[in-house]
Coordinates of N, CA and C and ligand atoms in Angstrom, one line a residue:
M1 N 13.2 14.0 14.5 CA 13.0 12.6 14.2 C 12.5 12.5 12.8
K2 N 13.0 11.5 12.1 CA 12.6 11.3 10.7 C 12.0 9.9 10.5
L3 N 11.2 9.8 9.5 CA 10.6 8.6 9.1 C 11.0 8.3 7.7
I4 N 11.5 7.1 7.4 CA 11.9 6.7 6.1 C 10.8 5.7 5.6
I5 N 10.2 6.0 4.5 CA 9.1 5.1 4.0 C 9.8 4.1 3.0
A6 N 9.8 2.8 3.4 CA 10.5 1.8 2.6 C 9.7 1.5 1.3
S7 N 9.8 2.5 0.4 CA 9.1 2.3 -0.9 C 9.7 3.3 -1.9
N8 N 9.6 3.0 -3.2 CA 9.9 4.0 -4.2 C 8.7 4.4 -5.0
N9 N 7.5 3.9 -4.5 CA 6.2 4.3 -5.1 C 5.8 5.7 -4.7
R10 N 5.9 6.6 -5.6 CA 5.6 8.0 -5.2 C 4.2 8.2 -4.7
H11 N 3.2 7.5 -5.3 CA 1.8 7.6 -4.8 C 1.7 7.2 -3.4
K12 N 2.3 6.0 -3.1 CA 2.2 5.5 -1.7 C 2.9 6.5 -0.7
I13 N 4.1 7.0 -1.1 CA 4.8 7.9 -0.2 C 4.0 9.1 0.0
E14 N 3.4 9.7 -1.1 CA 2.6 10.9 -0.9 C 1.4 10.7 0.0
E15 N 0.7 9.6 -0.2 CA -0.5 9.3 0.7 C 0.0 9.2 2.1
I16 N 1.0 8.4 2.4 CA 1.4 8.3 3.8 C 1.9 9.6 4.4
R17 N 2.6 10.4 3.6 CA 3.1 11.7 4.0 C 1.9 12.6 4.4
S18 N 0.9 12.6 3.6 CA -0.2 13.5 3.8 C -1.1 13.1 5.0
M19 N -1.0 11.8 5.4 CA -1.8 11.3 6.5 C -1.1 11.3 7.8
L20 N 0.2 11.6 7.8 CA 1.0 11.4 9.0 C 0.9 12.6 10.1
G21 N 0.5 13.7 9.6 CA 0.4 14.9 10.5 C 1.8 15.2 11.0
A22 N 1.9 15.7 12.2 CA 3.2 16.2 12.7 C 4.0 15.2 13.5
R23 N 3.7 13.9 13.4 CA 4.4 13.0 14.3 C 5.9 12.9 14.0
F24 N 6.3 13.1 12.8 CA 7.7 13.1 12.4 C 8.1 14.4 11.8
E25 N 9.3 14.9 12.1 CA 9.8 16.2 11.6 C 10.0 16.1 10.1
R26 N 10.6 14.9 9.7 CA 10.8 14.8 8.2 C 10.4 13.4 7.8
V27 N 9.8 13.4 6.6 CA 9.3 12.1 6.0 C 10.0 11.9 4.7
L28 N 10.7 10.9 4.5 CA 11.5 10.7 3.3 C 11.1 9.4 2.6
G29 N 11.0 9.4 1.3 CA 11.0 8.1 0.6 C 12.4 7.5 0.6
Q30 N 12.4 6.2 0.3 CA 13.6 5.4 0.3 C 14.7 6.1 -0.5
R31 N 14.4 6.4 -1.7 CA 15.4 7.0 -2.6 C 15.8 8.4 -2.1
E32 N 14.9 9.2 -1.7 CA 15.2 10.5 -1.1 C 16.2 10.4 0.0
A33 N 16.1 9.3 0.8 CA 17.0 9.1 1.9 C 18.4 8.6 1.4
G34 N 18.5 8.3 0.1 CA 19.8 7.9 -0.4 C 19.9 6.4 -0.3
L35 N 18.8 5.7 -0.2 CA 18.9 4.2 -0.1 C 18.5 3.5 -1.4
E36 N 19.5 3.0 -2.1 CA 19.3 2.3 -3.3 C 19.2 0.8 -3.1
L37 N 18.0 0.3 -3.0 CA 17.9 -1.2 -2.9 C 16.5 -1.6 -3.4
D38 N 16.4 -2.8 -3.9 CA 15.2 -3.3 -4.4 C 14.9 -4.5 -3.6
V39 N 14.0 -4.5 -2.6 CA 13.7 -5.6 -1.8 C 12.9 -6.6 -2.6
V40 N 13.3 -7.9 -2.6 CA 12.5 -8.9 -3.3 C 11.3 -9.3 -2.4
E41 N 10.1 -9.1 -3.0 CA 8.9 -9.3 -2.2 C 8.4 -10.7 -2.4
D42 N 9.1 -11.7 -1.8 CA 8.7 -13.1 -2.1 C 8.1 -13.8 -0.9
A43 N 7.7 -13.1 0.1 CA 7.0 -13.8 1.2 C 5.6 -14.2 0.8
D44 N 5.0 -15.1 1.5 CA 3.7 -15.5 1.1 C 2.5 -14.8 1.8
T45 N 2.8 -13.8 2.5 CA 1.8 -12.9 3.1 C 2.2 -11.5 3.0
L46 N 1.1 -10.6 3.0 CA 1.4 -9.1 3.0 C 2.2 -8.8 4.2
E47 N 1.9 -9.4 5.4 CA 2.6 -9.1 6.6 C 4.1 -9.4 6.5
G48 N 4.4 -10.6 5.9 CA 5.7 -11.1 5.7 C 6.5 -10.1 4.8
N49 N 5.9 -9.7 3.7 CA 6.6 -8.8 2.8 C 6.8 -7.4 3.4
A50 N 5.9 -6.9 4.2 CA 6.1 -5.6 4.9 C 7.2 -5.8 5.9
Q51 N 7.3 -6.9 6.6 CA 8.4 -7.1 7.6 C 9.7 -7.1 6.9
K52 N 9.8 -7.8 5.7 CA 11.0 -7.9 5.0 C 11.5 -6.6 4.5
K53 N 10.6 -5.8 3.9 CA 10.9 -4.4 3.4 C 11.4 -3.6 4.6
A54 N 10.7 -3.6 5.7 CA 11.1 -2.7 6.8 C 12.5 -3.1 7.3
E55 N 12.7 -4.4 7.5 CA 14.0 -4.9 8.1 C 15.1 -4.6 7.1
E56 N 15.0 -4.9 5.8 CA 16.1 -4.7 4.9 C 16.4 -3.2 4.7
V57 N 15.4 -2.3 4.6 CA 15.7 -0.9 4.5 C 16.3 -0.4 5.8
F58 N 15.7 -0.8 6.9 CA 16.3 -0.3 8.2 C 17.8 -0.7 8.3
A59 N 18.1 -2.0 7.9 CA 19.5 -2.5 8.1 C 20.4 -1.6 7.2
L60 N 20.0 -1.3 6.0 CA 20.9 -0.5 5.1 C 21.0 0.9 5.7
A61 N 19.9 1.5 6.1 CA 19.9 2.9 6.6 C 20.8 2.9 7.9
D62 N 20.7 1.9 8.7 CA 21.5 1.9 10.0 C 23.0 1.7 9.6
S63 N 23.2 0.8 8.7 CA 24.7 0.6 8.3 C 25.3 1.9 7.7
M64 N 24.4 2.8 7.2 CA 24.9 4.0 6.6 C 24.9 5.2 7.7
G65 N 24.6 4.8 8.9 CA 24.6 5.8 10.0 C 23.4 6.7 10.0
L66 N 22.3 6.4 9.3 CA 21.2 7.3 9.1 C 20.2 7.2 10.2
M67 N 20.2 6.1 11.0 CA 19.1 6.0 12.0 C 19.6 6.5 13.4
E68 N 19.0 7.6 13.7 CA 19.2 8.2 15.1 C 18.1 7.8 16.0
P69 N 18.3 8.0 17.3 CA 17.2 7.7 18.2 C 15.9 8.4 17.8
G70 N 14.8 7.6 17.9 CA 13.5 8.2 17.5 C 13.2 8.1 16.0
D71 N 14.2 7.8 15.2 CA 14.0 7.7 13.8 C 13.3 6.3 13.5
A72 N 12.6 6.2 12.4 CA 11.9 4.9 12.1 C 11.9 4.7 10.6
V73 N 11.7 3.4 10.3 CA 11.4 3.0 8.9 C 10.0 2.4 8.9
L74 N 9.2 2.8 7.9 CA 7.9 2.3 7.8 C 7.7 1.6 6.4
A75 N 7.2 0.3 6.5 CA 7.0 -0.4 5.2 C 5.5 -0.7 5.1
D76 N 5.0 -0.7 3.9 CA 3.6 -1.0 3.6 C 3.6 -2.0 2.5
D77 N 2.9 -3.1 2.7 CA 2.6 -4.0 1.6 C 1.1 -4.2 1.4
T78 N 0.6 -4.0 0.2 CA -0.8 -3.9 0.0 C -1.3 -4.9 -1.0
G79 N -2.5 -5.4 -0.8 CA -3.0 -6.3 -1.8 C -4.5 -6.1 -2.0
L80 N -5.0 -6.5 -3.2 CA -6.5 -6.4 -3.4 C -7.0 -7.8 -3.4
L81 N -8.0 -8.1 -2.6 CA -8.5 -9.5 -2.4 C -9.9 -9.5 -2.9
V82 N -10.1 -10.3 -4.0 CA -11.4 -10.3 -4.6 C -12.1 -11.6 -4.3
D83 N -13.3 -11.5 -3.7 CA -14.1 -12.6 -3.2 C -14.3 -13.7 -4.2
A84 N -14.7 -13.3 -5.4 CA -15.1 -14.3 -6.5 C -13.8 -15.0 -7.0
L85 N -12.6 -14.5 -6.7 CA -11.4 -15.1 -7.1 C -10.7 -15.8 -6.0
G86 N -11.4 -16.1 -4.9 CA -10.8 -16.8 -3.7 C -9.7 -15.9 -3.1
G87 N -9.9 -14.6 -3.1 CA -8.9 -13.7 -2.5 C -7.7 -13.3 -3.4
A88 N -7.7 -13.8 -4.6 CA -6.7 -13.3 -5.6 C -7.0 -11.9 -6.0
P89 N -6.1 -11.1 -6.5 CA -4.7 -11.4 -6.6 C -3.9 -11.3 -5.2
G90 N -4.5 -10.7 -4.2 CA -3.9 -10.8 -2.8 C -2.4 -10.4 -2.8
V91 N -1.6 -11.3 -2.2 CA -0.2 -11.0 -2.0 C 0.5 -10.8 -3.4
R92 N -0.1 -11.3 -4.5 CA 0.5 -11.2 -5.8 C 0.0 -10.0 -6.6
S93 N -0.6 -9.1 -5.9 CA -1.3 -8.0 -6.6 C -0.4 -7.2 -7.6
A94 N 0.9 -7.0 -7.2 CA 1.8 -6.2 -8.0 C 2.2 -7.0 -9.3
R95 N 2.3 -8.3 -9.1 CA 2.8 -9.2 -10.2 C 1.6 -10.0 -10.8
Y96 N 0.4 -9.5 -10.8 CA -0.7 -10.3 -11.2 C -0.6 -10.7 -12.7
A97 N -0.4 -9.7 -13.5 CA -0.4 -10.0 -15.0 C 1.0 -10.3 -15.5
T98 N 2.0 -9.7 -15.0 CA 3.4 -9.9 -15.5 C 4.3 -9.8 -14.3
D99 N 5.6 -10.2 -14.5 CA 6.5 -10.1 -13.4 C 6.9 -8.7 -13.0
G100 N 6.7 -7.8 -14.0 CA 7.0 -6.4 -13.7 C 5.8 -5.8 -12.8
H101 N 5.8 -4.5 -12.6 CA 4.7 -3.8 -11.9 C 3.9 -3.1 -12.9
D102 N 3.2 -3.8 -13.7 CA 2.4 -3.1 -14.8 C 0.9 -3.0 -14.4
D103 N 0.6 -1.8 -13.8 CA -0.7 -1.6 -13.3 C -1.8 -1.7 -14.3
A104 N -1.6 -1.2 -15.5 CA -2.6 -1.3 -16.6 C -2.9 -2.7 -16.9
A105 N -1.8 -3.5 -17.1 CA -2.0 -4.9 -17.4 C -2.7 -5.7 -16.3
N106 N -2.4 -5.3 -15.0 CA -3.0 -5.9 -13.9 C -4.5 -5.7 -13.9
R107 N -4.9 -4.4 -14.2 CA -6.3 -4.1 -14.2 C -7.1 -4.8 -15.3
E108 N -6.4 -4.9 -16.5 CA -7.0 -5.6 -17.6 C -7.3 -7.0 -17.2
K109 N -6.3 -7.6 -16.6 CA -6.4 -9.1 -16.2 C -7.5 -9.3 -15.2
L110 N -7.6 -8.3 -14.3 CA -8.7 -8.5 -13.3 C -10.1 -8.4 -13.9
L111 N -10.2 -7.5 -14.8 CA -11.5 -7.4 -15.5 C -11.8 -8.6 -16.3
R112 N -10.8 -9.2 -17.0 CA -10.9 -10.4 -17.7 C -11.4 -11.6 -16.8
E113 N -10.7 -11.7 -15.7 CA -11.0 -12.8 -14.8 C -12.4 -12.7 -14.2
L114 N -12.9 -11.5 -14.2 CA -14.3 -11.3 -13.6 C -15.3 -11.2 -14.7
D115 N -14.9 -11.5 -15.9 CA -15.9 -11.4 -17.0 C -17.1 -12.3 -16.7
G116 N -18.3 -11.8 -16.8 CA -19.5 -12.6 -16.5 C -19.9 -12.7 -15.1
V117 N -19.1 -12.2 -14.2 CA -19.4 -12.3 -12.7 C -20.4 -11.1 -12.4
P118 N -21.6 -11.3 -11.9 CA -22.5 -10.2 -11.7 C -22.1 -9.3 -10.6
G119 N -22.7 -8.1 -10.6 CA -22.4 -7.1 -9.6 C -22.4 -7.6 -8.1
E120 N -23.4 -8.4 -7.8 CA -23.5 -8.8 -6.4 C -22.5 -9.8 -6.0
R121 N -21.7 -10.3 -6.9 CA -20.6 -11.2 -6.6 C -19.3 -10.7 -6.8
R122 N -19.2 -9.3 -6.9 CA -17.9 -8.7 -7.2 C -17.3 -8.0 -6.0
G123 N -17.7 -8.5 -4.8 CA -17.1 -7.9 -3.6 C -15.6 -8.1 -3.5
A124 N -14.9 -7.1 -2.9 CA -13.4 -7.1 -2.8 C -13.0 -6.2 -1.6
H125 N -11.8 -6.5 -1.1 CA -11.2 -5.5 -0.2 C -9.8 -5.3 -0.4
F126 N -9.3 -4.1 -0.1 CA -7.9 -3.8 0.0 C -7.4 -4.1 1.4
A127 N -6.2 -4.7 1.5 CA -5.6 -4.8 2.8 C -4.1 -4.3 2.7
T128 N -3.8 -3.5 3.7 CA -2.4 -3.0 3.9 C -1.8 -3.5 5.1
A129 N -0.7 -4.2 5.0 CA 0.1 -4.6 6.2 C 1.2 -3.5 6.4
M130 N 1.3 -3.0 7.6 CA 2.4 -2.0 7.8 C 3.3 -2.5 9.0
V131 N 4.6 -2.3 8.8 CA 5.5 -2.6 9.9 C 6.4 -1.4 10.1
L132 N 6.5 -0.9 11.3 CA 7.4 0.2 11.6 C 8.5 -0.3 12.5
V133 N 9.8 0.0 12.1 CA 10.9 -0.5 12.8 C 11.8 0.6 13.3
R134 N 12.2 0.5 14.6 CA 13.0 1.6 15.2 C 14.3 0.9 15.7
K135 N 15.2 1.8 16.1 CA 16.5 1.3 16.6 C 16.4 0.7 18.0
D136 N 15.8 1.5 18.9 CA 15.9 1.1 20.3 C 14.5 0.9 20.9
A137 N 13.6 0.5 20.0 CA 12.2 0.2 20.5 C 11.6 -0.9 19.7
P138 N 10.6 -1.6 20.3 CA 10.0 -2.7 19.5 C 9.3 -2.3 18.2
A139 N 9.3 -3.2 17.3 CA 8.6 -2.9 16.0 C 7.1 -2.8 16.3
V140 N 6.4 -2.1 15.4 CA 4.9 -1.9 15.5 C 4.3 -2.5 14.2
R141 N 3.3 -3.4 14.4 CA 2.7 -4.0 13.2 C 1.2 -3.8 13.2
A142 N 0.6 -3.5 12.0 CA -0.8 -3.4 12.0 C -1.3 -3.6 10.5
T143 N -2.5 -4.1 10.4 CA -3.1 -4.3 9.1 C -4.4 -3.5 9.0
G144 N -4.6 -2.8 7.9 CA -5.9 -2.0 7.7 C -6.6 -2.5 6.5
R145 N -7.9 -2.4 6.5 CA -8.7 -2.9 5.3 C -9.8 -1.9 5.0
V146 N -10.2 -2.0 3.7 CA -11.4 -1.3 3.3 C -12.2 -2.1 2.3
Y147 N -13.5 -2.2 2.5 CA -14.3 -3.1 1.7 C -15.1 -2.3 0.6
G148 N -15.3 -3.0 -0.6 CA -16.0 -2.4 -1.7 C -16.3 -3.5 -2.7
S149 N -16.3 -3.1 -4.0 CA -16.5 -4.1 -5.0 C -15.8 -3.6 -6.3
I150 N -15.7 -4.6 -7.2 CA -15.0 -4.3 -8.5 C -16.0 -3.9 -9.6
T151 N -15.7 -2.8 -10.2 CA -16.5 -2.2 -11.3 C -16.4 -3.1 -12.5
F152 N -17.2 -2.8 -13.5 CA -17.2 -3.5 -14.8 C -16.2 -2.8 -15.8
D153 N -15.9 -1.5 -15.5 CA -15.0 -0.8 -16.4 C -14.2 0.2 -15.5
E154 N -13.1 0.7 -16.0 CA -12.3 1.6 -15.3 C -13.1 2.9 -15.1
R155 N -13.0 3.5 -13.9 CA -13.6 4.8 -13.7 C -12.7 5.7 -12.9
G156 N -12.4 6.9 -13.5 CA -11.6 7.9 -12.7 C -10.2 7.9 -13.1
D157 N -9.5 9.1 -12.8 CA -8.1 9.2 -13.2 C -7.2 9.5 -12.0
N158 N -7.7 9.6 -10.8 CA -6.9 9.8 -9.7 C -6.3 8.5 -9.2
G159 N -5.4 8.6 -8.1 CA -4.9 7.4 -7.5 C -4.0 6.7 -8.4
F160 N -3.9 5.4 -8.1 CA -2.9 4.5 -8.8 C -3.4 3.0 -8.7
G161 N -2.6 2.2 -9.3 CA -2.8 0.7 -9.1 C -4.3 0.3 -9.5
Y162 N -5.0 -0.3 -8.6 CA -6.3 -0.8 -8.9 C -7.4 0.2 -8.5
D163 N -7.0 1.4 -8.2 CA -8.0 2.4 -7.7 C -9.2 2.6 -8.7
S164 N -9.0 2.6 -10.0 CA -10.1 2.9 -10.9 C -11.0 1.8 -11.1
L165 N -10.8 0.6 -10.4 CA -11.7 -0.5 -10.5 C -12.3 -0.8 -9.1
F166 N -11.9 0.0 -8.1 CA -12.4 -0.3 -6.7 C -13.5 0.7 -6.4
L167 N -14.8 0.2 -6.3 CA -15.9 1.0 -6.0 C -16.1 1.0 -4.5
Y168 N -16.0 2.2 -3.9 CA -16.2 2.4 -2.5 C -17.7 2.8 -2.3
G169 N -18.5 1.8 -1.8 CA -20.0 1.9 -1.8 C -20.5 3.2 -1.1
P170 N -20.1 3.6 0.1 CA -20.6 4.7 0.7 C -20.5 6.0 -0.1
A171 N -19.5 6.1 -0.9 CA -19.3 7.3 -1.7 C -19.9 7.2 -3.1
G172 N -20.2 5.9 -3.5 CA -20.7 5.7 -4.9 C -19.7 6.0 -5.9
K173 N -18.4 6.0 -5.6 CA -17.4 6.3 -6.5 C -16.2 5.3 -6.4
T174 N -15.5 5.2 -7.4 CA -14.2 4.4 -7.3 C -13.2 5.3 -6.6
F175 N -12.2 4.7 -6.1 CA -11.1 5.4 -5.4 C -10.4 6.4 -6.4
A176 N -10.5 6.1 -7.7 CA -9.9 7.0 -8.7 C -10.8 8.1 -9.0
E177 N -12.1 8.1 -8.6 CA -13.0 9.2 -8.8 C -13.0 10.1 -7.5
M178 N -12.4 9.6 -6.5 CA -12.3 10.4 -5.2 C -11.0 11.2 -5.3
D179 N -11.0 12.4 -4.6 CA -9.8 13.1 -4.6 C -8.9 12.5 -3.5
A180 N -7.7 13.0 -3.4 CA -6.7 12.3 -2.4 C -7.2 12.4 -1.0
D181 N -7.8 13.5 -0.6 CA -8.3 13.6 0.8 C -9.4 12.7 1.1
E182 N -10.3 12.5 0.1 CA -11.5 11.6 0.3 C -11.0 10.1 0.4
K183 N -10.1 9.8 -0.5 CA -9.5 8.4 -0.4 C -8.8 8.2 0.9
N184 N -7.9 9.2 1.3 CA -7.1 9.0 2.5 C -7.9 9.0 3.8
A185 N -9.2 9.5 3.7 CA -10.0 9.5 4.9 C -10.6 8.1 5.2
V186 N -10.6 7.2 4.2 CA -11.3 5.9 4.4 C -10.5 4.7 4.0
S187 N -9.3 4.9 3.5 CA -8.6 3.8 2.8 C -8.0 2.8 3.7
H188 N -7.7 1.7 3.2 CA -6.9 0.6 3.8 C -5.6 1.1 4.4
R189 N -5.0 2.0 3.7 CA -3.7 2.6 4.1 C -3.9 3.5 5.3
R190 N -5.0 4.3 5.3 CA -5.4 5.1 6.4 C -5.6 4.3 7.7
N191 N -6.4 3.2 7.5 CA -6.7 2.4 8.6 C -5.5 1.7 9.3
A192 N -4.6 1.3 8.4 CA -3.3 0.7 9.0 C -2.5 1.7 9.7
L193 N -2.4 2.9 9.0 CA -1.5 3.9 9.6 C -2.1 4.4 11.0
A194 N -3.4 4.5 11.0 CA -4.1 5.0 12.3 C -3.7 4.0 13.4
L195 N -3.7 2.7 13.1 CA -3.3 1.7 14.2 C -1.9 1.9 14.6
V196 N -1.0 2.1 13.6 CA 0.4 2.2 13.9 C 0.6 3.5 14.7
L197 N 0.0 4.6 14.3 CA 0.2 5.9 15.1 C -0.4 5.7 16.5
A198 N -1.5 5.0 16.7 CA -2.1 4.8 18.0 C -1.1 4.0 18.9
A199 N -0.4 3.1 18.3 CA 0.5 2.2 19.1 C 1.7 3.0 19.5
L200 N 2.1 4.1 18.7 CA 3.3 4.9 19.0 C 3.0 5.9 20.1
S201 N 1.7 6.3 20.2 CA 1.5 7.4 21.1 C 1.1 7.0 22.5
Ligands
IMP301 P1 2.8 -2.9 -3.2 O1 2.2 -2.8 -1.8 O2 3.5 -1.8 -3.6 O3 3.5 -4.3 -3.4 O4 1.5 -3.0 -4.2 C1 0.8 -4.1 -4.6 C2 -0.1 -3.8 -5.8 O5 -1.2 -3.2 -5.3 C3 0.5 -2.9 -6.9 O6 0.0 -3.4 -8.1 C4 0.0 -1.5 -6.5 O7 -0.2 -0.8 -7.7 C5 -1.4 -1.9 -5.9 N1 -1.8 -0.9 -4.9 C6 -1.1 -0.7 -3.7 N2 -1.7 0.3 -3.0 C7 -2.8 0.6 -3.7 C8 -3.9 1.5 -3.5 O8 -3.9 2.3 -2.5 N3 -4.8 1.6 -4.4 C9 -4.8 0.8 -5.6 N4 -3.9 -0.1 -5.8 C10 -2.9 -0.2 -4.9

């Protein structure tokens, strides 16, 4: 049985792969599976975008004869929701600063928007909506979250996206200062995936 992750983000694929355990014999990113498509993420919720990615990637994989019984496609749509910004950037996290996926520009914009906001008002959380689609079984949907706050400067070189600005209180470190195993033990993505795997078993 194989799992195709509906993403071309190598960080996301690696995180999911390392958290999956032995549930699937093979775990492939979209491109590794030979699926060339760019899903337009224009839904107004994380859940809607995850559903769209899962359905479109599944439809292409199925039309190419890749989906055998037991195989699945898993999509993840993630956002950073900052309290002082009314939940922004949220579903627009990837395109916060520009229409492209420019992580450095997004982080700069976030720090600019929070300029002058004191530490106690910098609360934020990551949310990951996951949708797993199979051929002959119902879809599984789950959302995972992790709570923390936004730092005043970038800290750490690990991870990706907004990790260097997200302070995880219990560790006293940003996600980019934690190694992959530390982040994967507590992250939004871990919490979503745990719910999906529990629903499968
Ligand atoms: P998407 O889920 O790939 O659409 O990601 C939305 C935005 O959130 C992008 O800017 C990503 O870089 C960022 N992002 C997604 N997952 C994470 C994460 O685990 N840590 C930090 N940033 C993330």
